[in-house]
PDB file of N, CA and C in Angstrom:
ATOM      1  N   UNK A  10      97.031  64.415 286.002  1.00  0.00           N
ATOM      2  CA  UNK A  10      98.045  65.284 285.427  1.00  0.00           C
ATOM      3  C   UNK A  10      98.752  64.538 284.295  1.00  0.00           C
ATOM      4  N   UNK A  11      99.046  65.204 283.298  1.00  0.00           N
ATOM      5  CA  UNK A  11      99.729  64.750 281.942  1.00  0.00           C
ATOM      6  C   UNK A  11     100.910  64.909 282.378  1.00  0.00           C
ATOM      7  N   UNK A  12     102.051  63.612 281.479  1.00  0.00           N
ATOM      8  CA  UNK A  12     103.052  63.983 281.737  1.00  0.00           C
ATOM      9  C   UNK A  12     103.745  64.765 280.171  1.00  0.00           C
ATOM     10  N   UNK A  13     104.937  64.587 279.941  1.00  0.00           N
ATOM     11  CA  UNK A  13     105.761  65.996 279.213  1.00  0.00           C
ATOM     12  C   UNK A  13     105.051  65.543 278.302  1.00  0.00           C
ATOM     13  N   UNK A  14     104.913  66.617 276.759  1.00  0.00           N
ATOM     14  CA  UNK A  14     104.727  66.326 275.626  1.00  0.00           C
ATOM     15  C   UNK A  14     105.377  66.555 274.478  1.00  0.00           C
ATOM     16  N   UNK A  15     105.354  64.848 273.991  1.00  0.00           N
ATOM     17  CA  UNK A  15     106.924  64.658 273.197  1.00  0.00           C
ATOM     18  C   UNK A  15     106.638  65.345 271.749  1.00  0.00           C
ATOM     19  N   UNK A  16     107.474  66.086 271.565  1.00  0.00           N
ATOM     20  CA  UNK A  16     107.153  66.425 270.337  1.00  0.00           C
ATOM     21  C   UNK A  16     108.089  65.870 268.671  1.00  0.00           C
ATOM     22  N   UNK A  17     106.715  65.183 267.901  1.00  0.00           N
ATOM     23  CA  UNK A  17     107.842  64.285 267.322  1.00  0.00           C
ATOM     24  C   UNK A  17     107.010  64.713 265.322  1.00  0.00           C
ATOM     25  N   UNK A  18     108.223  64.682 264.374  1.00  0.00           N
ATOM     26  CA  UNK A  18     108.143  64.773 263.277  1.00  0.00           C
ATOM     27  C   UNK A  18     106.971  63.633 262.351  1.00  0.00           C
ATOM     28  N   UNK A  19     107.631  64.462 261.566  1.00  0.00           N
ATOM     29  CA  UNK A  19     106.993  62.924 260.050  1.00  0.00           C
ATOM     30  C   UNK A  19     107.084  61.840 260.129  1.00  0.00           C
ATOM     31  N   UNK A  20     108.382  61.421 260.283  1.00  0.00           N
ATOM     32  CA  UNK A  20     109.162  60.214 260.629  1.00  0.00           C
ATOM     33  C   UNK A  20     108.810  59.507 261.954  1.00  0.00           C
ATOM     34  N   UNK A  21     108.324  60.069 262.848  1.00  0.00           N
ATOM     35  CA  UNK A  21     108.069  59.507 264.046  1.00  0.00           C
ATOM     36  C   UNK A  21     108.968  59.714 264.995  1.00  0.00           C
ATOM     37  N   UNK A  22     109.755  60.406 265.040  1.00  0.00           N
ATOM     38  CA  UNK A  22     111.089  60.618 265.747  1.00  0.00           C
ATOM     39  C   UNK A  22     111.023  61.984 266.095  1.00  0.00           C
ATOM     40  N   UNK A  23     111.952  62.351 267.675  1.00  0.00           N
ATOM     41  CA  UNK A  23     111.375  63.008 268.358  1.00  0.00           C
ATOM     42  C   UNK A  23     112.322  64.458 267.657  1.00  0.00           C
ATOM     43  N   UNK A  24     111.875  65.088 267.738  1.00  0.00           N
ATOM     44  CA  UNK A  24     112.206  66.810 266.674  1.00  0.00           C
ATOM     45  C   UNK A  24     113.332  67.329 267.927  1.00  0.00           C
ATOM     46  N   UNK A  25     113.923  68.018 267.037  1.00  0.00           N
ATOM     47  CA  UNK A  25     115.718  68.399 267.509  1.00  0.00           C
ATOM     48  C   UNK A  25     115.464  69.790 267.354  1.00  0.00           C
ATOM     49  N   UNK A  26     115.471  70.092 268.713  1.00  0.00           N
ATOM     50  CA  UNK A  26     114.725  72.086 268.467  1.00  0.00           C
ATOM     51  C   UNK A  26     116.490  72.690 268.180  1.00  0.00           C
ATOM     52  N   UNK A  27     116.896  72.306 269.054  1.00  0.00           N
ATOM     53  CA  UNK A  27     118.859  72.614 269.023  1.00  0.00           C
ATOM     54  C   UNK A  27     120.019  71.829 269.537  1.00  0.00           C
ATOM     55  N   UNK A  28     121.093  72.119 269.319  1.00  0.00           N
ATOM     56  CA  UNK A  28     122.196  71.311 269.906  1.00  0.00           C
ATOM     57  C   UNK A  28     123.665  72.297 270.423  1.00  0.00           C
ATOM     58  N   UNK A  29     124.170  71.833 271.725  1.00  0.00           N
ATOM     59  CA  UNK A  29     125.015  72.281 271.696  1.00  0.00           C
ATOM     60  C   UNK A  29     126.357  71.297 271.720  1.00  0.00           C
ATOM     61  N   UNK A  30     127.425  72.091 270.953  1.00  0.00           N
ATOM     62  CA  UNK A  30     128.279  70.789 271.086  1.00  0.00           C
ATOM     63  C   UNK A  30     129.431  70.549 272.259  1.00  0.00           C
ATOM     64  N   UNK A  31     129.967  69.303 272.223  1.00  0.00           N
ATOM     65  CA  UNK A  31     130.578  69.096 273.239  1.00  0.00           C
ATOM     66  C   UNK A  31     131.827  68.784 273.238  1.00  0.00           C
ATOM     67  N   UNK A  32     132.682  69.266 273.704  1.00  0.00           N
ATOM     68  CA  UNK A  32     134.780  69.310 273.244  1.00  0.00           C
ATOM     69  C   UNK A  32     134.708  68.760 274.428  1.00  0.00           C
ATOM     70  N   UNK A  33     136.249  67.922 274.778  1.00  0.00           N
ATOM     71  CA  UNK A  33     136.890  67.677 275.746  1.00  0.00           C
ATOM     72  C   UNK A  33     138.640  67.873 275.213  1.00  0.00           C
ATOM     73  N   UNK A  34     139.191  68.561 276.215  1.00  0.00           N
ATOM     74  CA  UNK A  34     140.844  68.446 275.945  1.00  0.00           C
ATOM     75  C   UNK A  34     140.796  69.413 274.051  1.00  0.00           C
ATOM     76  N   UNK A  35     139.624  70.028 273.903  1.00  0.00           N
ATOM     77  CA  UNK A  35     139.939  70.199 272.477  1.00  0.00           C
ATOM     78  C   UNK A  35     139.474  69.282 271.356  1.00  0.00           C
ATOM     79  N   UNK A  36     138.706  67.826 271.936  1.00  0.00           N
ATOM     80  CA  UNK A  36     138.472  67.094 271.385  1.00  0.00           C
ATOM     81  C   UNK A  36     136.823  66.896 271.043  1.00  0.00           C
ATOM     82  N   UNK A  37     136.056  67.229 270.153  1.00  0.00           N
ATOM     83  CA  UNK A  37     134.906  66.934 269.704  1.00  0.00           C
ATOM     84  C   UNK A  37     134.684  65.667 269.705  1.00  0.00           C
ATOM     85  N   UNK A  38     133.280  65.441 270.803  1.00  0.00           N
ATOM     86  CA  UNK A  38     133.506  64.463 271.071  1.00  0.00           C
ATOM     87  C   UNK A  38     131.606  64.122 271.438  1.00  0.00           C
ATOM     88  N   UNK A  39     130.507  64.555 270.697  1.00  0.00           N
ATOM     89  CA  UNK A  39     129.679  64.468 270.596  1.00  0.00           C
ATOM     90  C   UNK A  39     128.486  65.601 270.825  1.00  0.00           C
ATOM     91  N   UNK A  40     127.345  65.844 270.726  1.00  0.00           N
ATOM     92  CA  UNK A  40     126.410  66.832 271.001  1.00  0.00           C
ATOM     93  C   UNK A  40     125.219  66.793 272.088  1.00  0.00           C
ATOM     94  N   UNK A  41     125.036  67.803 272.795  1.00  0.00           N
ATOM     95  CA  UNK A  41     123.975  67.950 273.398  1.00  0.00           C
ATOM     96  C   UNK A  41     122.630  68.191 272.651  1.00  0.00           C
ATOM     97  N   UNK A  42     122.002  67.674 272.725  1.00  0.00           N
ATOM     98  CA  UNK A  42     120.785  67.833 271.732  1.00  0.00           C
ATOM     99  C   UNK A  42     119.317  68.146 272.900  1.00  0.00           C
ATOM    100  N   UNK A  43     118.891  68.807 272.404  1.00  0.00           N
ATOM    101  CA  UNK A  43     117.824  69.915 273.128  1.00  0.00           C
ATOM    102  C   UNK A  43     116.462  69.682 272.237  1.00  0.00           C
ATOM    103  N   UNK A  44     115.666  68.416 272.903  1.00  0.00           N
ATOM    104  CA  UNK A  44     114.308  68.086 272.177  1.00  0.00           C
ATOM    105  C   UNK A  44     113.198  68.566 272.869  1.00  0.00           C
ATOM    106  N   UNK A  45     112.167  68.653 272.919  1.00  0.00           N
ATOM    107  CA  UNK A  45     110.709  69.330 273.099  1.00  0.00           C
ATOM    108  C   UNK A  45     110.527  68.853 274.202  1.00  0.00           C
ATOM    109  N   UNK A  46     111.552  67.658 275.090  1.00  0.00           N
ATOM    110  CA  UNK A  46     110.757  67.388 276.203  1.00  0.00           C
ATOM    111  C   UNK A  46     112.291  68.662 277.086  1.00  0.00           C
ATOM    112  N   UNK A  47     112.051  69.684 277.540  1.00  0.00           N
ATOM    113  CA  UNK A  47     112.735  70.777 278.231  1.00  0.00           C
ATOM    114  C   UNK A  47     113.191  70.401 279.052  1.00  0.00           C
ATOM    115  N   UNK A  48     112.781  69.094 280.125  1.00  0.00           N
ATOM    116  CA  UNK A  48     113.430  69.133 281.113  1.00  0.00           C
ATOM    117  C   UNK A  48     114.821  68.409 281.251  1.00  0.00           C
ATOM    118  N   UNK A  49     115.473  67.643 280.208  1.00  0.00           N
ATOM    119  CA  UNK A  49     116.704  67.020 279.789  1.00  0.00           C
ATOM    120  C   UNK A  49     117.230  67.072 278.234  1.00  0.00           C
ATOM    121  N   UNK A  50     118.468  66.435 278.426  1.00  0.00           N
ATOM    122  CA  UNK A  50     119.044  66.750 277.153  1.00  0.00           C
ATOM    123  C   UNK A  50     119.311  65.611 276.731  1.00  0.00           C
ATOM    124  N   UNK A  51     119.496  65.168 275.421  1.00  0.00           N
ATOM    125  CA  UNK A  51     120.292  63.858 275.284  1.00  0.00           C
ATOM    126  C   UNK A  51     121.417  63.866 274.369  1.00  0.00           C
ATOM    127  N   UNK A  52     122.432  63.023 275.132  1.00  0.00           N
ATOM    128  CA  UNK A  52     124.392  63.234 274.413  1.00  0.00           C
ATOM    129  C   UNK A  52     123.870  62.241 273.197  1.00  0.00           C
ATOM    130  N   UNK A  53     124.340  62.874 272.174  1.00  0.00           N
ATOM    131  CA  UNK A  53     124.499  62.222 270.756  1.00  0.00           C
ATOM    132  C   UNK A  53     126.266  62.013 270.605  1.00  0.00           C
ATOM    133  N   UNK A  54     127.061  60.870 270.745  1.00  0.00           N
ATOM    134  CA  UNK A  54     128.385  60.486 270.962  1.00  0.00           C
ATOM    135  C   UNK A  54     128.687  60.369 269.628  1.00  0.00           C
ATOM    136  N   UNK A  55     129.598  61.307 269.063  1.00  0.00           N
ATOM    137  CA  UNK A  55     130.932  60.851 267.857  1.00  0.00           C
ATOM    138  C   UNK A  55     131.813  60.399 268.296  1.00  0.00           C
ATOM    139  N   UNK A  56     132.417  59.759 269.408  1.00  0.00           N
ATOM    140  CA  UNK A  56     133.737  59.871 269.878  1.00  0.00           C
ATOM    141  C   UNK A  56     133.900  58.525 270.304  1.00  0.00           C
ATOM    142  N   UNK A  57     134.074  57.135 269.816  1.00  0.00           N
ATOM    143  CA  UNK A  57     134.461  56.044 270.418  1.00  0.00           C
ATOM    144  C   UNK A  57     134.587  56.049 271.869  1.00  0.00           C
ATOM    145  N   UNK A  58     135.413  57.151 272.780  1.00  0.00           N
ATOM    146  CA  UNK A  58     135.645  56.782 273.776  1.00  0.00           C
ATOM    147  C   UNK A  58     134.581  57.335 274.722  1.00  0.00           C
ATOM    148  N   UNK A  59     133.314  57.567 274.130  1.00  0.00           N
ATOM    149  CA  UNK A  59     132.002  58.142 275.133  1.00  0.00           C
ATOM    150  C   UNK A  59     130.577  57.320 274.326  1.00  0.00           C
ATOM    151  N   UNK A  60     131.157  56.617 273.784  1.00  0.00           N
ATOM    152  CA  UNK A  60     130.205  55.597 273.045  1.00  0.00           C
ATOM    153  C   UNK A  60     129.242  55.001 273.962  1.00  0.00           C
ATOM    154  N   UNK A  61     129.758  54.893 274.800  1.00  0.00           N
ATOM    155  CA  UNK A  61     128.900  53.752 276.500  1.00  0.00           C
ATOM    156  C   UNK A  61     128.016  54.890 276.501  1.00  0.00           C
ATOM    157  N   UNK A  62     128.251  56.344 276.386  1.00  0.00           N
ATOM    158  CA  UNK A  62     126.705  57.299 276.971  1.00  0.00           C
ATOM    159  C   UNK A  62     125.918  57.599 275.612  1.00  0.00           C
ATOM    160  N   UNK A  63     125.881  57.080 274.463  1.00  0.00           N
ATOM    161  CA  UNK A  63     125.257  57.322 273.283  1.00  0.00           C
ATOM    162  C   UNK A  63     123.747  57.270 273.812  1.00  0.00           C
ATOM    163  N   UNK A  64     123.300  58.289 273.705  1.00  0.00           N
ATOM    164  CA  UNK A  64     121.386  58.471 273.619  1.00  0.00           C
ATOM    165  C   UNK A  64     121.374  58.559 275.371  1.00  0.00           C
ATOM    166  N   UNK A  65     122.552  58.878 276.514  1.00  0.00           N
ATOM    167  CA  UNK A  65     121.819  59.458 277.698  1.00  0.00           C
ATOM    168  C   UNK A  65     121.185  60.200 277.703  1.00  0.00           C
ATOM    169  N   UNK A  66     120.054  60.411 278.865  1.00  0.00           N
ATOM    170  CA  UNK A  66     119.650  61.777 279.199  1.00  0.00           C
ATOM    171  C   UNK A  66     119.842  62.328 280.679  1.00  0.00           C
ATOM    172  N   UNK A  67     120.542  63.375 280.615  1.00  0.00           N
ATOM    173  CA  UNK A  67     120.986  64.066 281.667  1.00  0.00           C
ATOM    174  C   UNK A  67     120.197  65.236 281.477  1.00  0.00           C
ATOM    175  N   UNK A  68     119.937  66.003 283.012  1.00  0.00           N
ATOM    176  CA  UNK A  68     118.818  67.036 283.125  1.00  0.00           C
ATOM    177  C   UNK A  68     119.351  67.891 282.891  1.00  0.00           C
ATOM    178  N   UNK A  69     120.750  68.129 282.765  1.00  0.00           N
ATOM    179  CA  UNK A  69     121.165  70.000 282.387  1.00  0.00           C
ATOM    180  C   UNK A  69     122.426  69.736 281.894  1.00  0.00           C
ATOM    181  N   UNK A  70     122.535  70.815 281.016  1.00  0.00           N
ATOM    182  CA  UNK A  70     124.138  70.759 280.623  1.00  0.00           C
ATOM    183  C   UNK A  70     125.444  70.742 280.869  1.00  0.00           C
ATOM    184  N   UNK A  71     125.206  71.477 282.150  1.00  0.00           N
ATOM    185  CA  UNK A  71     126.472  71.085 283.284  1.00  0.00           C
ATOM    186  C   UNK A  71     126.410  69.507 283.341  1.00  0.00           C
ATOM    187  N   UNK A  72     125.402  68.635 283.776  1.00  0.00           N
ATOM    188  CA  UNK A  72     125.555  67.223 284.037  1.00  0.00           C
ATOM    189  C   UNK A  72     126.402  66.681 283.169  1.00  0.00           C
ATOM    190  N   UNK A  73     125.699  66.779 281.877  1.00  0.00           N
ATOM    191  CA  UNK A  73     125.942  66.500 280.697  1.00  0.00           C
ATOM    192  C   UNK A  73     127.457  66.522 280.277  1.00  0.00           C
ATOM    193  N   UNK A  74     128.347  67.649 280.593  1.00  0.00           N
ATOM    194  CA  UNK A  74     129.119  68.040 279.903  1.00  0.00           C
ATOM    195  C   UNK A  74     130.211  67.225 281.014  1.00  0.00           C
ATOM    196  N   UNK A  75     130.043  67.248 282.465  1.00  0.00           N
ATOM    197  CA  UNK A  75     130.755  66.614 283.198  1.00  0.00           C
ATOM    198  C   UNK A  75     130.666  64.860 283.548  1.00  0.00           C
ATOM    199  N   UNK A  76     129.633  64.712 283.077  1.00  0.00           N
ATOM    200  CA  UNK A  76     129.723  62.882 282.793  1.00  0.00           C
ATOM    201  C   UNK A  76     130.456  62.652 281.392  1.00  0.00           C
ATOM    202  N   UNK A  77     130.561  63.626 280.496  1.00  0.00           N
ATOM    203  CA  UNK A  77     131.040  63.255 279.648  1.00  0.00           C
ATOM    204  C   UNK A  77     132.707  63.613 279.224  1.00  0.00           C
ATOM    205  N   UNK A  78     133.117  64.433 280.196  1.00  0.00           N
ATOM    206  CA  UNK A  78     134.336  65.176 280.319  1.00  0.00           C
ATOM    207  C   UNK A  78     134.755  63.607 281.385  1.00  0.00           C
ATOM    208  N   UNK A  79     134.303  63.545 282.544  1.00  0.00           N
ATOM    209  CA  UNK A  79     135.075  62.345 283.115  1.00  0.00           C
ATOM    210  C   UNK A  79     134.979  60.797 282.804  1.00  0.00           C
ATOM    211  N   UNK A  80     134.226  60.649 281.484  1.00  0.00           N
ATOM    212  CA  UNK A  80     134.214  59.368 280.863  1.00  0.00           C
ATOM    213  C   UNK A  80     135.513  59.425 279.573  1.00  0.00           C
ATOM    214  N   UNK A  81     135.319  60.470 279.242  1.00  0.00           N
ATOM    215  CA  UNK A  81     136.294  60.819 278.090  1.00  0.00           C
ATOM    216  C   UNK A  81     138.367  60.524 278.673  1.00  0.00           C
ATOM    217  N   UNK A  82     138.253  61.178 279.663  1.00  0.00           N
ATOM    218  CA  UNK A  82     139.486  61.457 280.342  1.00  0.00           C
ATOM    219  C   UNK A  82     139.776  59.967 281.081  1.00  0.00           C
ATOM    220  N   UNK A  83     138.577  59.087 281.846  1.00  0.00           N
ATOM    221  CA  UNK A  83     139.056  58.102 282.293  1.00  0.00           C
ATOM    222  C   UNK A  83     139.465  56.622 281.399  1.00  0.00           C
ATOM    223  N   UNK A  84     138.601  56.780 279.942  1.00  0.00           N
ATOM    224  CA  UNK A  84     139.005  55.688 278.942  1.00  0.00           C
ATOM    225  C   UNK A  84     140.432  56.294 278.144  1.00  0.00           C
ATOM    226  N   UNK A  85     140.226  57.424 278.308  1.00  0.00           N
ATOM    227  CA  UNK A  85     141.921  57.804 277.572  1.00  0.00           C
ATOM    228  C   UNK A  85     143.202  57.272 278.702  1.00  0.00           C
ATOM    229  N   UNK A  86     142.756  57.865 279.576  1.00  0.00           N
ATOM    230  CA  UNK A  86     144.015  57.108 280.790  1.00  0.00           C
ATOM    231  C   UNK A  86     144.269  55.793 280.807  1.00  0.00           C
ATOM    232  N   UNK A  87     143.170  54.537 280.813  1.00  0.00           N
ATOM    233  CA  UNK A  87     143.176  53.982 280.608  1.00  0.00           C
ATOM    234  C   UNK A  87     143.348  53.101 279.042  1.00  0.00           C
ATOM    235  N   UNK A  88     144.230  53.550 278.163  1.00  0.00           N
ATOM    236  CA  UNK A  88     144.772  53.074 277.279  1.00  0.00           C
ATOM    237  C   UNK A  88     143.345  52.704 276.285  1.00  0.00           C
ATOM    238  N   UNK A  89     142.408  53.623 276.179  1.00  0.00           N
ATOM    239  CA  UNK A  89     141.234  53.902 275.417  1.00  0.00           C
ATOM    240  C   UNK A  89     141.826  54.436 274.186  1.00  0.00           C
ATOM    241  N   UNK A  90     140.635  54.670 273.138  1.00  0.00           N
ATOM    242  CA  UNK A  90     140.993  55.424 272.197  1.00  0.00           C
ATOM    243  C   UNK A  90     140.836  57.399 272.418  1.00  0.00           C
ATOM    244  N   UNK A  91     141.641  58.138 272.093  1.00  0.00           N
ATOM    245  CA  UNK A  91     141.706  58.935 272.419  1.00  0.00           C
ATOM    246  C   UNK A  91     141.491  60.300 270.894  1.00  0.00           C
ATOM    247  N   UNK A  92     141.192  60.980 270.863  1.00  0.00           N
ATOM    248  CA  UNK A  92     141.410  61.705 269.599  1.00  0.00           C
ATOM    249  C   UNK A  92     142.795  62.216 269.510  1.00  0.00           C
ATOM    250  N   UNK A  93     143.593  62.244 270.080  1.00  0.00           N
ATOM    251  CA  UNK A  93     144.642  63.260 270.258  1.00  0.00           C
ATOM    252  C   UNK A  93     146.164  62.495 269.016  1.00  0.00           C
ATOM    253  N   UNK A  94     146.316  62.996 268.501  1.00  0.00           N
ATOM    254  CA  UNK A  94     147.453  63.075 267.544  1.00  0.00           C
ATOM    255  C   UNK A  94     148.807  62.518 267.837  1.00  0.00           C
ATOM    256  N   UNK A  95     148.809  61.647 267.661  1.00  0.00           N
ATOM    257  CA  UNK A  95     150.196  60.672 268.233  1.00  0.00           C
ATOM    258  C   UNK A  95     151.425  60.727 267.001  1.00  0.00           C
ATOM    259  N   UNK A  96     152.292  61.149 267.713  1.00  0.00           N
ATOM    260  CA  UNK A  96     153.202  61.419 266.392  1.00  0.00           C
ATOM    261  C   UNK A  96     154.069  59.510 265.878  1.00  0.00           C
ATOM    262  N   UNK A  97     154.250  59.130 264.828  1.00  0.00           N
ATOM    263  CA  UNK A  97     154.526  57.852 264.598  1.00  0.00           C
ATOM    264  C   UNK A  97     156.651  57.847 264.630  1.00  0.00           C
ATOM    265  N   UNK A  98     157.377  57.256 265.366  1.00  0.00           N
ATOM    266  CA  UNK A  98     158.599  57.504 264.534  1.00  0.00           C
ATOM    267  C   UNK A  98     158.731  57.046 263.752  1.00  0.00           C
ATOM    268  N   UNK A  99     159.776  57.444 263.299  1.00  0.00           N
ATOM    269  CA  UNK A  99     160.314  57.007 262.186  1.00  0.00           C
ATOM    270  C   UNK A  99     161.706  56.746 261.947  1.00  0.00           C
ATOM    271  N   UNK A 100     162.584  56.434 261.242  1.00  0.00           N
ATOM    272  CA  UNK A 100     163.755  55.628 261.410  1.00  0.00           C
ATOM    273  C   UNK A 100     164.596  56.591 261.705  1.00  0.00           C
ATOM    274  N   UNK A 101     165.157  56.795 262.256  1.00  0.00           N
ATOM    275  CA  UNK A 101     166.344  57.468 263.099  1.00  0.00           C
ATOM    276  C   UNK A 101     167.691  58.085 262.360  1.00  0.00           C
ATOM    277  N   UNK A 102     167.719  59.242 262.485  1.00  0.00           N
ATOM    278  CA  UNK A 102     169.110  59.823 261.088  1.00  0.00           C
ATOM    279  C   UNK A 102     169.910  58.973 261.724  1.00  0.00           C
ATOM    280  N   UNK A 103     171.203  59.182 260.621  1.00  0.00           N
ATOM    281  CA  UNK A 103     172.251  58.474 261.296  1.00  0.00           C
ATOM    282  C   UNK A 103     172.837  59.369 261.650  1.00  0.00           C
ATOM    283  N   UNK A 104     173.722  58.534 262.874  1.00  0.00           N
ATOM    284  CA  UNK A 104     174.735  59.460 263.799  1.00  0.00           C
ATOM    285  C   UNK A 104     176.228  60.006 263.097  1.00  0.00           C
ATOM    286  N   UNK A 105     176.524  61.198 263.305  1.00  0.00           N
ATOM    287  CA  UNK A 105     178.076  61.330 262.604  1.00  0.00           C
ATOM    288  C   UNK A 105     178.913  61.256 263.319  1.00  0.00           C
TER     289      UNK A 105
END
């Protein structure tokens, strides 16, 4: 028995039939990418704080979306980088 068959371009690299993308908290934070082998997906990471799963492959998108939802949430808690918008102060009016 054969196993899957990879299906790969010009370049030698394996062909990207689709992608879906992946938010956390609102935060874009990398893609599911959907190649010729059907039975998994692999996370393509924009997001510093899911960098450790760059090029996994998880078998379904639920997996996918929840290894990457509780990697995202546990390096932010942990004083990770986070996408989220931190307001800076700034010097303080004066009091009357």
């Amino acid at each position: 028995m054969r196993g899957p068959v990879r299906t790969v371009g010009i370049s030698g690299q394996e062909m990207m039939f689709d992608s879906k993308i992946i938010e956390v908290d609102g935060v874009f934070v990398g893609a599911a990418i959907i190649t010729g082998i059907a039975t998994s997906l692999r996370f393509y990471a924009t997001h510093e704080s899911v960098r450790s799963l760059h090029n996994a492959i998880l078998p379904d998108l639920a997996a996918l979306r929840h290894r990457v939802t509780a990697t995202f949430r546990r390096i932010g808690t942990q004083g990770g980088v986070r996408g989220d918008v931190k307001q800076i102060a700034g010097p303080r009016p004066a009091q009357s």
